[in-house]
mmCIF file of C-alpha atoms in Angstrom:
data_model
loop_
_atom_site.group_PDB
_atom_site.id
_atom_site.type_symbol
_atom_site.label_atom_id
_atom_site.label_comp_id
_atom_site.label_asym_id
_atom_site.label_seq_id
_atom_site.Cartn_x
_atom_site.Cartn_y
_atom_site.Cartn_z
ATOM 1 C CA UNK E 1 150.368 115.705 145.650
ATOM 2 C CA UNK E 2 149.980 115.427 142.292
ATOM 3 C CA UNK E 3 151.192 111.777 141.074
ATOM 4 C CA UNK E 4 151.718 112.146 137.729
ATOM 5 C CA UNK E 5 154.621 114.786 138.927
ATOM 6 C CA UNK E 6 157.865 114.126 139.470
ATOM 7 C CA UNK E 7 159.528 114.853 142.761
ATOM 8 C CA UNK E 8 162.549 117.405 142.861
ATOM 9 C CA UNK E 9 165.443 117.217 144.367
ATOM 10 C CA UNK E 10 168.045 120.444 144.764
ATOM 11 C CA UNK E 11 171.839 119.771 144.960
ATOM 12 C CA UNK E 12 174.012 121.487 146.855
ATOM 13 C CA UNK E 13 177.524 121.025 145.843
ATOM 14 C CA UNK E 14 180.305 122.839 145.029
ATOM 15 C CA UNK E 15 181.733 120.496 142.659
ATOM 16 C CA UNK E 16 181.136 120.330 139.186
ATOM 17 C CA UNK E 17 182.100 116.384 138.879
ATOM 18 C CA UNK E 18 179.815 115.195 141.674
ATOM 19 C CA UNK E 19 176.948 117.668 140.541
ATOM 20 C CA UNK E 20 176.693 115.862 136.919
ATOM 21 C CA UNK E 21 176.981 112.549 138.173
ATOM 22 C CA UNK E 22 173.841 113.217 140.864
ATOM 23 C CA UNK E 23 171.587 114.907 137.831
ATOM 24 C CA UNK E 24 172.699 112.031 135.614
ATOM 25 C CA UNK E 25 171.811 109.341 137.825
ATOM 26 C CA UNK E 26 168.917 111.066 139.502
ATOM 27 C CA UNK E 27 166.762 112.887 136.374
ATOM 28 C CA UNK E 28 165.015 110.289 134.711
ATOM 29 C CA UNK E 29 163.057 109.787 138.259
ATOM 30 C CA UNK E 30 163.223 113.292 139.574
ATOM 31 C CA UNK E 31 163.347 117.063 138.453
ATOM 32 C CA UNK E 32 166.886 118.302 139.453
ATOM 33 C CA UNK E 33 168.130 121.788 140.504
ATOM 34 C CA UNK E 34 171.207 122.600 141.583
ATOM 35 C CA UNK E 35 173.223 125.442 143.253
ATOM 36 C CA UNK E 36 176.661 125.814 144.192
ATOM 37 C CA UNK E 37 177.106 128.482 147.222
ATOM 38 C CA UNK E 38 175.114 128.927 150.497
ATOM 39 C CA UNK E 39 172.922 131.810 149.215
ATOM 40 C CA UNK E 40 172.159 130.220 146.140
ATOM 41 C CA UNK E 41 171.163 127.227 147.884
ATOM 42 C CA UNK E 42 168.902 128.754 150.666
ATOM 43 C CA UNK E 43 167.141 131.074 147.213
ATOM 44 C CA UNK E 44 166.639 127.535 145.624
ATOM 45 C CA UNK E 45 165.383 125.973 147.952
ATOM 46 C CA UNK E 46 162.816 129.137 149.064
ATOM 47 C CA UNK E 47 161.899 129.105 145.121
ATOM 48 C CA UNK E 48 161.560 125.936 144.454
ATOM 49 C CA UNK E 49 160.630 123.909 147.246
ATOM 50 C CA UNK E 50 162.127 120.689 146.352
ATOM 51 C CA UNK E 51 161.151 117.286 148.215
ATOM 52 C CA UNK E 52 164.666 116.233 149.161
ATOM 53 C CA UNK E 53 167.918 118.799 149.905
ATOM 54 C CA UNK E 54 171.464 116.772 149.149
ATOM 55 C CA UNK E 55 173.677 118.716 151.181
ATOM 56 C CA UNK E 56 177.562 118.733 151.019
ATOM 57 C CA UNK E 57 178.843 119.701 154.389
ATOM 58 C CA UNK E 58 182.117 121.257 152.981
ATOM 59 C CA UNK E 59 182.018 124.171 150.434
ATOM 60 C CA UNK E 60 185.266 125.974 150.834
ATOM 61 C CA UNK E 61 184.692 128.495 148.341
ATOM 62 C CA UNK E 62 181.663 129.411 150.138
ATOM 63 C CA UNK E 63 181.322 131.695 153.587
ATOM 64 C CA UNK E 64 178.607 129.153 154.494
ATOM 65 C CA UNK E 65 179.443 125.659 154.986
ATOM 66 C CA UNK E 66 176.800 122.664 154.856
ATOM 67 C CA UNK E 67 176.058 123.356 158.529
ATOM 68 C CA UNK E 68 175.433 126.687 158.253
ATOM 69 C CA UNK E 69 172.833 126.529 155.392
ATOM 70 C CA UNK E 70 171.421 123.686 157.052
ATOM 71 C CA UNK E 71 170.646 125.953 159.943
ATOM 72 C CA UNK E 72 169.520 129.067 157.641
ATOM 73 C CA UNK E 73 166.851 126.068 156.330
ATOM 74 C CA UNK E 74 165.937 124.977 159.215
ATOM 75 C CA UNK E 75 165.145 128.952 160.314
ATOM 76 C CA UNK E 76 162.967 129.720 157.544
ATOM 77 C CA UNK E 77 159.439 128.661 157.646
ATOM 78 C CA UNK E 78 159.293 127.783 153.744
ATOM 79 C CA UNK E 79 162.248 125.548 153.886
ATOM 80 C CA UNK E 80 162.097 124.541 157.602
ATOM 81 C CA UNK E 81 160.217 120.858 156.349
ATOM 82 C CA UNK E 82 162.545 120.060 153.177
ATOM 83 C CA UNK E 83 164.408 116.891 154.113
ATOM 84 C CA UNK E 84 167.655 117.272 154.190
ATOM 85 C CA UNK E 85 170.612 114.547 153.596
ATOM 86 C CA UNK E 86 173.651 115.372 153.915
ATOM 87 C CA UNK E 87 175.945 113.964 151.132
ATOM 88 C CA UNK E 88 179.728 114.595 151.995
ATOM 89 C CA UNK E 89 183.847 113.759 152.445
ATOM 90 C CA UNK E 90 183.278 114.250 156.154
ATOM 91 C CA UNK E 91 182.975 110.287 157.634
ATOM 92 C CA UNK E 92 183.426 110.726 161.139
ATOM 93 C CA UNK E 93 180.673 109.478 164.066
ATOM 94 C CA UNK E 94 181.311 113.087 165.048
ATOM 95 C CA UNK E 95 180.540 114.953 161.799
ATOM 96 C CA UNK E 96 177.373 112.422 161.420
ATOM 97 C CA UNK E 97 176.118 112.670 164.633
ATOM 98 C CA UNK E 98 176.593 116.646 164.425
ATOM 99 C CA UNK E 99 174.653 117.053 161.293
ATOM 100 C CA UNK E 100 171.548 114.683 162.371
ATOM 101 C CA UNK E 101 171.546 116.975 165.854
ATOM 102 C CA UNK E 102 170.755 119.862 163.776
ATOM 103 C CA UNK E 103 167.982 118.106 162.057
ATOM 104 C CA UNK E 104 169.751 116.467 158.770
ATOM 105 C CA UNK E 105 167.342 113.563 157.836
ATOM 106 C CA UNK E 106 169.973 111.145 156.872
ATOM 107 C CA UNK E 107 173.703 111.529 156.411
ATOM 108 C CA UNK E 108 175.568 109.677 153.563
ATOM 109 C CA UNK E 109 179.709 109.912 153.600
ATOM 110 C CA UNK E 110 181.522 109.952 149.696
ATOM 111 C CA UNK E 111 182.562 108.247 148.268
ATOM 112 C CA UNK E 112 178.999 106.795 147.689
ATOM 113 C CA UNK E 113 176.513 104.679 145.194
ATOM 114 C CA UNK E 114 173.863 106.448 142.769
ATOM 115 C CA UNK E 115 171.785 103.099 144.197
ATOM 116 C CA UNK E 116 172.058 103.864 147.250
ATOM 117 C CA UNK E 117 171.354 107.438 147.124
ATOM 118 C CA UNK E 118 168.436 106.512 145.352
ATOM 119 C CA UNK E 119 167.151 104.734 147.874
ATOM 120 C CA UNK E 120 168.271 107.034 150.446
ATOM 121 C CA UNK E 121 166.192 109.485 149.060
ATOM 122 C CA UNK E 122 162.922 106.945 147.817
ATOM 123 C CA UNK E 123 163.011 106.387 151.723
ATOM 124 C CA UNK E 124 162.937 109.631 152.909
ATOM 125 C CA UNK E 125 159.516 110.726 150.280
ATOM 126 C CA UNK E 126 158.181 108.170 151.678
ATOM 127 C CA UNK E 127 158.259 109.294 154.882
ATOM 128 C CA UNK E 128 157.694 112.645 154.219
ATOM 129 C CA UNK E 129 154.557 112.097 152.682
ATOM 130 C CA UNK E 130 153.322 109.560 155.404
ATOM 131 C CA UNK E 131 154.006 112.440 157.500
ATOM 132 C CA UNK E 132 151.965 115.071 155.198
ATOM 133 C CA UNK E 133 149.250 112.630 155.258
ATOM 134 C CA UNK E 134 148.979 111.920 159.053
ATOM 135 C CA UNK E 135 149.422 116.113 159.176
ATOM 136 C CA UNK E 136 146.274 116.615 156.830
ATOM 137 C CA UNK E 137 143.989 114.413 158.613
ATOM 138 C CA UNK E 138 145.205 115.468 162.196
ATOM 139 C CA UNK E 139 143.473 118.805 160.485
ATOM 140 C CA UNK E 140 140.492 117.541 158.759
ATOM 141 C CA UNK E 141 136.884 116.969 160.167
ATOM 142 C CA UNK E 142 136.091 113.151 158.920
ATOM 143 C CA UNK E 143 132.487 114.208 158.744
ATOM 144 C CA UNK E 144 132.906 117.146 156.415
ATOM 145 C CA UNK E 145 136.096 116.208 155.120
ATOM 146 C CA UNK E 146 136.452 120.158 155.797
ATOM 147 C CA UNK E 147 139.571 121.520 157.871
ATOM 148 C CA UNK E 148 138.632 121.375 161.757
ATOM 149 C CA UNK E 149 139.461 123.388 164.554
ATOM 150 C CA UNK E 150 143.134 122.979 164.792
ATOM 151 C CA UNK E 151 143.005 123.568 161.016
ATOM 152 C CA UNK E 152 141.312 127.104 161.170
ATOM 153 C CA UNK E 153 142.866 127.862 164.375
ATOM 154 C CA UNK E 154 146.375 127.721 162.018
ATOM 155 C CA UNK E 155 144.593 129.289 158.684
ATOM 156 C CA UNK E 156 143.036 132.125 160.885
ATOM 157 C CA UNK E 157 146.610 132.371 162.412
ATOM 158 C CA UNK E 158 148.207 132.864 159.158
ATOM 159 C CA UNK E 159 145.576 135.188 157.797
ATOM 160 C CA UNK E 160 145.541 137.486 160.845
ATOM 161 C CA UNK E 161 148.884 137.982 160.627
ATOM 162 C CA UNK E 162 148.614 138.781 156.986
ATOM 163 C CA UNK E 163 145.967 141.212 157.249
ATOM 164 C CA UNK E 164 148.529 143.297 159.402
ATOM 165 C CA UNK E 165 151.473 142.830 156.933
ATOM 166 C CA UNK E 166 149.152 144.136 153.983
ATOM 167 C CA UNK E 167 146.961 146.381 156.006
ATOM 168 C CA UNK E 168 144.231 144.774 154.192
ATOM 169 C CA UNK E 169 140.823 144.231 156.310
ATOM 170 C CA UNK E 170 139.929 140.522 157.196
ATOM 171 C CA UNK E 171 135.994 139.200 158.429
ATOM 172 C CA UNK E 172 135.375 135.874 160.120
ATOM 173 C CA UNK E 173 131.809 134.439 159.984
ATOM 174 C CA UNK E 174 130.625 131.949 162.819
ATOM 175 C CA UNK E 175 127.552 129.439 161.562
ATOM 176 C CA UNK E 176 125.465 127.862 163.539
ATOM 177 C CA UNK E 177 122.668 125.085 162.589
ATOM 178 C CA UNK E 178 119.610 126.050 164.271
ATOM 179 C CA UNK E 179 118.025 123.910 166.576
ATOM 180 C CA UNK E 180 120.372 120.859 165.603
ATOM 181 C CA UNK E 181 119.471 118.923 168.820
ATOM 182 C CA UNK E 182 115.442 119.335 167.626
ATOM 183 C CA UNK E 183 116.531 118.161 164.107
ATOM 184 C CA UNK E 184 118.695 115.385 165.502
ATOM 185 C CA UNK E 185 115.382 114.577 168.198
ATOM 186 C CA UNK E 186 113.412 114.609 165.533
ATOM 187 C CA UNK E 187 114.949 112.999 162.815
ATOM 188 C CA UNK E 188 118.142 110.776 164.330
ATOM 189 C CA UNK E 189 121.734 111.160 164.456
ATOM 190 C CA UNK E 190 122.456 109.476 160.964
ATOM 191 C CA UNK E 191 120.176 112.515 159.130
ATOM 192 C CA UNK E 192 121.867 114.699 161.509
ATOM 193 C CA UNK E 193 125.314 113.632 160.065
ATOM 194 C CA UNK E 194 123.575 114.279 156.635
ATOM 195 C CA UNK E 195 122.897 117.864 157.368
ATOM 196 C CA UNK E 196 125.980 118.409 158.657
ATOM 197 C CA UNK E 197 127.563 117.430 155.328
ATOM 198 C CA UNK E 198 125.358 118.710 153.125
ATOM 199 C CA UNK E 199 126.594 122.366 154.720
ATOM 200 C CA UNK E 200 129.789 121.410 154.620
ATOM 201 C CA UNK E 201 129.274 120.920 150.509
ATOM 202 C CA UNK E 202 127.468 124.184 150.535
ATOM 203 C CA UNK E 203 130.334 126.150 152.253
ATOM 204 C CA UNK E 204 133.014 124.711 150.140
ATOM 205 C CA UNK E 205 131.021 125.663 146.893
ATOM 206 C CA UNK E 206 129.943 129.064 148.378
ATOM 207 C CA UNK E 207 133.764 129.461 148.389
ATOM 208 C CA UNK E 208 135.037 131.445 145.672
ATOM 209 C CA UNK E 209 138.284 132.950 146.428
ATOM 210 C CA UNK E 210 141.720 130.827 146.246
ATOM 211 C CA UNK E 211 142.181 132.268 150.021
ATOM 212 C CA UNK E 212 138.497 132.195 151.531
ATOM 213 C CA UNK E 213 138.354 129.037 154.298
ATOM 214 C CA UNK E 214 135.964 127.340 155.910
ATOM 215 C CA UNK E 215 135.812 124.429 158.235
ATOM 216 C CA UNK E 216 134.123 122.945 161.118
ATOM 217 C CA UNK E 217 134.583 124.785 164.624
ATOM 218 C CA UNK E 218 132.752 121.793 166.384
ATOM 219 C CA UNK E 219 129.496 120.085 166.772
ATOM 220 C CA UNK E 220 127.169 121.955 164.451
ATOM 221 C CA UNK E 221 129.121 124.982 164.409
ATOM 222 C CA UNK E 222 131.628 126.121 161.555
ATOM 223 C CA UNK E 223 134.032 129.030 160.654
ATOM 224 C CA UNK E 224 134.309 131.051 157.489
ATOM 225 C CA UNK E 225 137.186 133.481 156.832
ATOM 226 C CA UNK E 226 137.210 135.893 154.179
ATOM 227 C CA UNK E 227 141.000 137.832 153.854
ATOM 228 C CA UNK E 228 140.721 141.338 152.399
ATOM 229 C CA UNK E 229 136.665 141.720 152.778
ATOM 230 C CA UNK E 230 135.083 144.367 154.735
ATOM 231 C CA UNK E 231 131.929 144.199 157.327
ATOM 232 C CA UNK E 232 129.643 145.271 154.045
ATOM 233 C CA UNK E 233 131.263 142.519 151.727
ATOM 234 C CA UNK E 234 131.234 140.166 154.550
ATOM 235 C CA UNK E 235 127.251 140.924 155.511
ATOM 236 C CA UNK E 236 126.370 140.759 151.672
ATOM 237 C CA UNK E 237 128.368 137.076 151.549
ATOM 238 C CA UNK E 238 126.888 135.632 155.115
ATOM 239 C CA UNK E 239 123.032 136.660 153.667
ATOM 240 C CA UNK E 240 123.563 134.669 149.920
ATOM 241 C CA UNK E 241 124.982 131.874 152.659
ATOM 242 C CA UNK E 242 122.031 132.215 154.454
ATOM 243 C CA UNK E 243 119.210 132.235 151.769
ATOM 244 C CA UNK E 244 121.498 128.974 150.057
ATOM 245 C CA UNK E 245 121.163 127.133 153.213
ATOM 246 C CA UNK E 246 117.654 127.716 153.210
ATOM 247 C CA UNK E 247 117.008 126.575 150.032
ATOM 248 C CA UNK E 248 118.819 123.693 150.430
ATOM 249 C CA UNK E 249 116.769 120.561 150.574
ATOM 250 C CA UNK E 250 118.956 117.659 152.789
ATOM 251 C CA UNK E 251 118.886 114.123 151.386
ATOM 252 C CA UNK E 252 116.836 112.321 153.683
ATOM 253 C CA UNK E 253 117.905 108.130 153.929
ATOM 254 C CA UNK E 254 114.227 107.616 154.390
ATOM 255 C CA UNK E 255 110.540 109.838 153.329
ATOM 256 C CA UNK E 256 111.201 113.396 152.282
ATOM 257 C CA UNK E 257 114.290 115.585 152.174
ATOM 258 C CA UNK E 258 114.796 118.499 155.436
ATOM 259 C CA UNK E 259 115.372 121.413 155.663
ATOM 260 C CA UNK E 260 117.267 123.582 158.105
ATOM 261 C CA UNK E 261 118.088 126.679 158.940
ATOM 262 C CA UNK E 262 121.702 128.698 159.884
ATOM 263 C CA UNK E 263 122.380 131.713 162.393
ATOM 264 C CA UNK E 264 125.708 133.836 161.412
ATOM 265 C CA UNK E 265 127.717 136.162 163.248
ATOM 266 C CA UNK E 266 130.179 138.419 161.684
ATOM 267 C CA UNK E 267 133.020 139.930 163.441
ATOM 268 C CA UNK E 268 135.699 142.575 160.749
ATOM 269 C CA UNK E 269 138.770 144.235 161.488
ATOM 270 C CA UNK E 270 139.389 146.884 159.382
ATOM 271 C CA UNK E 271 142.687 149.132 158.565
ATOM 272 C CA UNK E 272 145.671 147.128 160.406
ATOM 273 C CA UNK E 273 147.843 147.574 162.049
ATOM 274 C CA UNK E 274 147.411 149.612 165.114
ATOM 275 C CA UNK E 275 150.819 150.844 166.788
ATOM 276 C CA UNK E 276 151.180 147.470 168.823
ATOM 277 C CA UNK E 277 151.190 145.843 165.842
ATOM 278 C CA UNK E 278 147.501 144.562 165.940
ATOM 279 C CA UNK E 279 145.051 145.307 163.803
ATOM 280 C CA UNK E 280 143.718 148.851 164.672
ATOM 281 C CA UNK E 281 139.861 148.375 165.328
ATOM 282 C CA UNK E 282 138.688 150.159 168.315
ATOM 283 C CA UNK E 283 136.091 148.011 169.117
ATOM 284 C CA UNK E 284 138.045 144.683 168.811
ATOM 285 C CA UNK E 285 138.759 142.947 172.565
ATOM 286 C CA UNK E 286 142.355 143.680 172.995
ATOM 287 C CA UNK E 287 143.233 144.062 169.157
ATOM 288 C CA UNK E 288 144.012 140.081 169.579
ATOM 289 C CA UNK E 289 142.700 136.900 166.777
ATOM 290 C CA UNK E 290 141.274 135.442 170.035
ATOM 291 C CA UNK E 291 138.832 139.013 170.626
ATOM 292 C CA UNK E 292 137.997 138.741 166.854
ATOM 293 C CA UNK E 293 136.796 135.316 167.481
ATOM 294 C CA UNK E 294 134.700 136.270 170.623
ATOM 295 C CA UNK E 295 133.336 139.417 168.426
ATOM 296 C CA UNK E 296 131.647 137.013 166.056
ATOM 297 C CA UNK E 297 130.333 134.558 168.511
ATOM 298 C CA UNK E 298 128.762 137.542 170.608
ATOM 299 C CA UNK E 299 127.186 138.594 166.780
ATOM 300 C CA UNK E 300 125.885 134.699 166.790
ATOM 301 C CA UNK E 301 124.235 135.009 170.035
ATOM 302 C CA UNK E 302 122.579 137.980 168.894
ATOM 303 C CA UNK E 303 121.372 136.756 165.723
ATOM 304 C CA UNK E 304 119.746 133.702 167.402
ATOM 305 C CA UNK E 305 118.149 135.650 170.542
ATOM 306 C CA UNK E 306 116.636 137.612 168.025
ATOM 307 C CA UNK E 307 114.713 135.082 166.263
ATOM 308 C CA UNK E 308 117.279 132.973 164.041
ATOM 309 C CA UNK E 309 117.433 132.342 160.672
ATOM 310 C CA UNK E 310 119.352 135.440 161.026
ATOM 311 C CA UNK E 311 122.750 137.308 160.064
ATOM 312 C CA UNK E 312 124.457 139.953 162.966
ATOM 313 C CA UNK E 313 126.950 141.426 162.156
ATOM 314 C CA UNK E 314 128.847 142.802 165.326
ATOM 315 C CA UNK E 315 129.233 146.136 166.557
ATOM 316 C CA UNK E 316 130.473 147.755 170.055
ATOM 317 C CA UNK E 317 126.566 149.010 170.606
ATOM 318 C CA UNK E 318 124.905 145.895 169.968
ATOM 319 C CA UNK E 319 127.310 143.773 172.059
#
């Protein structure tokens, strides 16, 4: 996150007193929103995606208490994160315990301290972005310091499901070093590393697109996906890719830099979605993200039988 930025916060309160005395006491630290009713809340929050939710549990002019938008939150996968306290007239170890059951971060009773919310919420940033942090590198290659498997494995996820919603094609490239073990043989682990990085460097700056992603699949192979591109604009990309790689020269820790080579299959599904809701491709296994996957790896095997340095784009004759 941006540090010079200030963290928000969204209020949800029905009453006007308490509302003025939170932005009051919390704006000079923190950008403030606030709302007043259920909907307005859950739109908030959806909009702005503030770091912390204060959360009054009663709203009597409202058909949603704090319970219930608590639990429209905790439904949506924009808001679903937010930490939520709960800030409220309700002080009983049953109204507490009820609201942290549900998934409240903290609960707070009125009347209460602008110190102590402050440091109620300080706390709870904190945390949350200890948590963000342990969540990015639980999804980050520390070689490449490019998103790993469980990282694409989410992003291709995401994507796949997206190319169905907009019936928008989608291609997925799988890269392989060729002959890593020779390379590693012949010129040790450490300028093995090396290589590895300098294609990670090479895919991130072949990268062009706010949603193209690549990362590392494993070992020496990595994954490319490119939403909304067809099997043409996907064979024109993995060939520039190709002929970069080649021309790259690897910074060698002792005599002269190396070279190496890459393999690429290509798998596309085009025109989603079929009637079962997957993307309509008759030659994809099963119309499923995991039969897209195996499509490009069969396209890798082919391009590396037949000689490597190669692209192969996959088809249902070839495979």
């Amino acid at each position: 996150m941006d540090k010079s930025k200030k963290h928000s916060i969204l209020v949800v309160e029905d009453d006007n007193a308490t509302i003025m005395m939170l932005t009051n006491s919390l704006s000079p630290e923190y950008t403030v929103f606030a709302a007043k009713t259920g909907k307005n809340a859950i739109s908030a929050a959806e909009k702005y995606k503030p770091d912390i939710i204060l959360l009054d549990v009663l709203m009597p002019d409202d058909v949603l208490d704090g319970y219930g938008i608590l639990g429209s939150l905790k439904k949506s996968e924009i808001t679903k994160d937010i930490p939520v306290i709960f800030v409220t007239g309700l002080d009983s170890n049953e109204d507490e315990a009820k609201g942290l059951s549900m998934g409240a971060a903290d609960y707070i009773a009125k009347p209460f301290s602008a110190d102590n919310i402050k440091l109620r919420i300080a706390k709870q940033i904190k945390m949350s972005e200890q948590m963000r942090e342990a969540e990015h590198l639980s999804k980050t290659d520390q070689l490449t310091n490019l998103p790993n498997r469980r990282g694409l494995e989410e992003r291709l996820n995401v994507e796949w499901l997206s190319a169905i919603r907009e019936h928008q094609p989608i291609s997925l490239l799988i890269i392989d070093v060729d002959k890593f073990k020779n390379y590693n043989d012949a010129y040790g682990h450490p300028q093995g590393d090396m290589a590895l990085k300098a294609l990670g460097r090479c895919l991130r700056n072949s990268i062009k697109r706010p949603r193209d992603f690549a990362g590392r699949w494993g070992g020496e192979e990595f994954l490319l996906i490119l939403p909304g591109t067809n099997a043409q604009g996907a064979a024109t990309f993995a060939e520039s890719l190709r002929e970069q790689v080649q021309e790259m020269e690897v910074p060698a820790s002792e005599e002269m830099a190396q070279k190496i080579t890459i393999s690429i299959g290509v798998s596309t599904a085009d025109n989603p979605p079929a009637k079962d809701g997957a993307p309509d491709k008759g030659k994809t296994e099963g119309g499923t993200m995991e039969g897209f996957i195996a499509e490009a790896d069969k396209a890798l095997f082919i391009a590396k039988k037949s000689g490597r340095n190669k692209i192969c784009s996959f088809s249902g004759d070839s495979a």
